[in-house]
Amino acid sequence: MTTQWNKDDLFYVCSMIEFVARETHNKVKDVVGKMTDEDLVHQLRTAGVNHCLSFEQVCDEWIEEYQITEGNFDNITTCKYSVPTVTSIGRVYQTLILNVMGLYANVVEAIKTVYNSFISDEISDFNSNVFYSNPDYIKCSYEVGELLD
């Protein structure tokens, strides 16, 4: 599956996934799970236009289009420290996906695999230090399938 995209498009899509997950109280992998490969390609293609719209508007469109229901995951109120911004987490995912792209056939496969891996839960635990760890540490942990000591 070939699609035209750039790293800014990927950053936007990763940030939107985080935003939608927070708004609907879902895990990010659940949001990604509602999207087909074609949906992700479409979002990468339209990121250059959608970034001009508010996150709230695009979020509402995603909820309706992908039938994302309200979940019960809440990593915000349980956070003991400053909650990272949506775009900070979007950047973590963008960086990881770009760093592991060579392992996958295309960007959509990379997105789906990263978001469905153990590292997704680790990044979403805002009481841990994973989301602000060195990108190489996150990449190496992802590649071995567990957090490194």
Tab-separated table of N, CA and C in Angstrom, residues 86-136:
chain	number	residue	atom	x	y	z
A	86	VAL	N	-1.106	16.549	24.127
A	86	VAL	CA	-1.463	15.641	23.037
A	86	VAL	C	-0.350	15.625	21.989
A	87	THR	N	0.175	16.789	21.675
A	87	THR	CA	1.211	16.854	20.648
A	87	THR	C	2.540	16.280	21.141
A	88	SER	N	2.802	16.362	22.442
A	88	SER	CA	4.013	15.723	22.977
A	88	SER	C	3.955	14.218	22.773
A	89	ILE	N	2.802	13.637	23.049
A	89	ILE	CA	2.641	12.192	22.861
A	89	ILE	C	2.616	11.862	21.364
A	90	GLY	N	2.003	12.721	20.573
A	90	GLY	CA	2.025	12.530	19.120
A	90	GLY	C	3.446	12.488	18.590
A	91	ARG	N	4.303	13.341	19.133
A	91	ARG	CA	5.707	13.373	18.711
A	91	ARG	C	6.431	12.084	19.112
A	92	VAL	N	6.130	11.554	20.302
A	92	VAL	CA	6.751	10.294	20.738
A	92	VAL	C	6.419	9.181	19.747
A	93	TYR	N	5.134	9.081	19.385
A	93	TYR	CA	4.723	8.040	18.435
A	93	TYR	C	5.304	8.280	17.049
A	94	GLN	N	5.296	9.530	16.595
A	94	GLN	CA	5.868	9.835	15.281
A	94	GLN	C	7.327	9.395	15.227
A	95	THR	N	8.076	9.753	16.248
A	95	THR	CA	9.497	9.417	16.291
A	95	THR	C	9.709	7.910	16.298
A	96	LEU	N	8.941	7.204	17.127
A	96	LEU	CA	9.078	5.748	17.185
A	96	LEU	C	8.735	5.113	15.837
A	97	ILE	N	7.639	5.532	15.249
A	97	ILE	CA	7.225	4.954	13.959
A	97	ILE	C	8.282	5.217	12.885
A	98	LEU	N	8.797	6.427	12.839
A	98	LEU	CA	9.855	6.730	11.865
A	98	LEU	C	11.103	5.886	12.130
A	99	ASN	N	11.403	5.653	13.410
A	99	ASN	CA	12.595	4.882	13.772
A	99	ASN	C	12.483	3.392	13.455
A	100	VAL	N	11.255	2.875	13.373
A	100	VAL	CA	11.091	1.433	13.117
A	100	VAL	C	10.483	1.144	11.744
A	101	MET	N	10.303	2.166	10.936
A	101	MET	CA	9.681	2.004	9.612
A	101	MET	C	10.326	0.902	8.778
A	102	GLY	N	11.616	0.743	8.891
A	102	GLY	CA	12.324	-0.247	8.092
A	102	GLY	C	11.907	-1.682	8.373
A	103	LEU	N	11.234	-1.910	9.498
A	103	LEU	CA	10.784	-3.257	9.861
A	103	LEU	C	9.487	-3.640	9.162
A	104	TYR	N	8.818	-2.675	8.548
A	104	TYR	CA	7.473	-2.899	8.026
A	104	TYR	C	7.380	-2.562	6.544
A	105	ALA	N	6.351	-3.111	5.915
A	105	ALA	CA	6.155	-2.922	4.477
A	105	ALA	C	5.765	-1.489	4.134
A	106	ASN	N	5.046	-0.825	5.034
A	106	ASN	CA	4.562	0.529	4.761
A	106	ASN	C	4.215	1.232	6.061
A	107	VAL	N	3.902	2.500	5.971
A	107	VAL	CA	3.642	3.309	7.160
A	107	VAL	C	2.392	2.844	7.900
A	108	VAL	N	1.384	2.388	7.193
A	108	VAL	CA	0.152	1.932	7.848
A	108	VAL	C	0.431	0.703	8.709
A	109	GLU	N	1.191	-0.228	8.175
A	109	GLU	CA	1.556	-1.411	8.963
A	109	GLU	C	2.360	-0.996	10.194
A	110	ALA	N	3.267	-0.044	10.028
A	110	ALA	CA	4.063	0.446	11.155
A	110	ALA	C	3.171	1.091	12.209
A	111	ILE	N	2.234	1.932	11.788
A	111	ILE	CA	1.316	2.582	12.731
A	111	ILE	C	0.540	1.534	13.511
A	112	LYS	N	-0.086	0.621	12.804
A	112	LYS	CA	-0.931	-0.384	13.464
A	112	LYS	C	-0.125	-1.266	14.414
A	113	THR	N	1.055	-1.661	14.007
A	113	THR	CA	1.861	-2.550	14.840
A	113	THR	C	2.373	-1.829	16.083
A	114	VAL	N	2.844	-0.606	15.925
A	114	VAL	CA	3.331	0.162	17.076
A	114	VAL	C	2.205	0.410	18.070
A	115	TYR	N	1.063	0.877	17.590
A	115	TYR	CA	-0.040	1.189	18.501
A	115	TYR	C	-0.623	-0.056	19.165
A	116	ASN	N	-0.455	-1.221	18.568
A	116	ASN	CA	-0.974	-2.455	19.157
A	116	ASN	C	0.071	-3.214	19.961
A	117	SER	N	1.225	-2.623	20.172
A	117	SER	CA	2.290	-3.289	20.915
A	117	SER	C	2.238	-2.901	22.398
A	118	PHE	N	3.042	-3.572	23.186
A	118	PHE	CA	3.126	-3.289	24.623
A	118	PHE	C	3.564	-1.851	24.886
A	119	ILE	N	4.363	-1.287	23.994
A	119	ILE	CA	4.924	0.042	24.228
A	119	ILE	C	3.834	1.107	24.291
A	120	SER	N	2.718	0.853	23.637
A	120	SER	CA	1.605	1.796	23.647
A	120	SER	C	1.071	1.998	25.069
A	121	ASP	N	0.880	0.901	25.799
A	121	ASP	CA	0.425	1.015	27.190
A	121	ASP	C	1.476	1.702	28.051
A	122	GLU	N	2.732	1.440	27.778
A	122	GLU	CA	3.812	2.065	28.552
A	122	GLU	C	3.854	3.576	28.305
A	123	ILE	N	3.708	3.986	27.061
A	123	ILE	CA	3.709	5.417	26.739
A	123	ILE	C	2.497	6.096	27.368
A	124	SER	N	1.362	5.405	27.418
A	124	SER	CA	0.132	5.979	27.971
A	124	SER	C	0.113	6.020	29.493
A	125	ASP	N	1.089	5.418	30.143
A	125	ASP	CA	1.189	5.493	31.603
A	125	ASP	C	1.957	6.763	31.955
A	126	PHE	N	1.216	7.823	32.193
A	126	PHE	CA	1.834	9.122	32.430
A	126	PHE	C	2.490	9.229	33.804
A	127	ASN	N	2.355	8.208	34.639
A	127	ASN	CA	3.059	8.170	35.918
A	127	ASN	C	4.418	7.489	35.782
A	128	SER	N	4.732	7.029	34.595
A	128	SER	CA	6.047	6.432	34.339
A	128	SER	C	6.909	7.456	33.609
A	129	ASN	N	8.117	7.055	33.307
A	129	ASN	CA	9.006	7.970	32.588
A	129	ASN	C	9.167	7.605	31.119
A	130	VAL	N	8.388	6.649	30.639
A	130	VAL	CA	8.599	6.151	29.272
A	130	VAL	C	8.352	7.235	28.234
A	131	PHE	N	7.263	7.988	28.378
A	131	PHE	CA	6.913	8.940	27.317
A	131	PHE	C	7.938	10.047	27.140
A	132	TYR	N	8.748	10.314	28.158
A	132	TYR	CA	9.783	11.327	27.963
A	132	TYR	C	11.196	10.728	27.945
A	133	SER	N	11.256	9.419	27.755
A	133	SER	CA	12.553	8.751	27.653
A	133	SER	C	13.205	9.041	26.307
A	134	ASN	N	14.482	8.758	26.252
A	134	ASN	CA	15.249	8.921	25.029
A	134	ASN	C	14.607	8.094	23.914
A	135	PRO	N	14.430	8.670	22.730
A	135	PRO	CA	13.816	7.926	21.620
A	135	PRO	C	14.517	6.601	21.297
A	136	ASP	N	15.838	6.551	21.463
A	136	ASP	CA	16.550	5.295	21.207
A	136	ASP	C	16.172	4.230	22.233
